[in-house]
Amino acid sequence: MVSIDLSGKNGIVFGVANERSIAWGIAQALSGAGARLALTYQGERLKDRVERLAGTLKNSLLLPCDATDDAQIEEVFGSLEREFGEVSFLIHSIAFANREDLSGRFVDTGRDGFRVAMEVSAYSLLPLVRHAAPLMRDGGSVVAMTFDASQRVYPGYNVMGSAKAALEHSVRQLAAEMGPANIRVNAISAGPLETLAARGISGFRDMRHAHAERSPLKRNITVEEVAQTALFLCSGLSSGITGTVIPVDAGYHIMAV
């Protein structure tokens, strides 16, 4: 088995909310491979929780970041440059939509609700990459988290599906622009996982049951499987992969009926 060694590499993970979040699973995998990490938290409500998790990682850095605040984003990358000097990878695991825009009819989505979902879940990737790129002096890897609702209709996902579609296009556009700097941009389309964010999706348990029943592997995936894919994408083993959405969903995406 080929082991991945990220010793001497630095990276930043956006989107850790608690110990069950996908971003935390990825952070553990990256740290376990030897990387030094910065984790961000959004607001004082999450600070203590993320701080406790960050404390279990070797030499980690904890930074506040509201992805809708350009000043905070700039300060985060200023801190990274002062502390790390260079950055090798960035994990974007940020998504948000108002609860009422997930539970109601898609046609009733308000202008503000649509804007919020797009700004937080899709647009936020752009300023993060824009600030990270100058620190990826020897190239780097950006990994975003998406979901099959970008391509198909999932009741209860509504405007978040639109946001994920925009995120996936952004991944391709950024991959084309960042390629000459040897910065790769990819996304992972994970199957449904029981995270804090998933609790806001009506019918989520039915979604997990359908995936387990219909996927070729006849089961749901684990956070660890997503984390290992992110680890691969952040390593030299994936040096020829960019602009790609990799499904980690037990094969559910290939099934028609």
C-alpha angles and dihedrals in degrees: 000000000000112000121209117230117194095168110149092021124117128204145165129228120203119195109039106151104158142335092286097054121112090232091059092051089052092047091054092050093049093046091047088056090057103264123140111230143201116205125197130209129201112225134339091281091072099033099093093045095049091041090058091051093046088053090065092060122082114257093342124169123221120206134174115237133170102190090212092059113081092193092056091047090052091049092050093056092042088057091047092053092049095046104032105020091205135032125210102185144013128203117206109196098152125131137148140164130168111266092236090056090057099045101043133060116299090228089061094057108132124230093248093047092051091048093049093050092048096044097049101034102037115009093050090073091066101060091041092055092041091058096038097051097073089053092051091078095158095038127272149196131258119194123189128188120235139161139223090255086082087076105023139039116262113181109236095024095082114145092015088067089057090049092051090050089053090047092054092051089049089054091056094044093048092046089057093048097042097043096090088059090052090247112143122206121196140153136219118219102205126194117243112299128183101252133145090261092051091062089072093060115092113226092020094141090053088050092054091046092052092050092050092046099046105032117101091241090051095225145077121263128246133234087243091061091053091046092052090052090051089049089053091049091051092051134076089254088081096045093130097049123094138139090027135132109213115200116220098180108114087264097298092137093067096057121099099183 
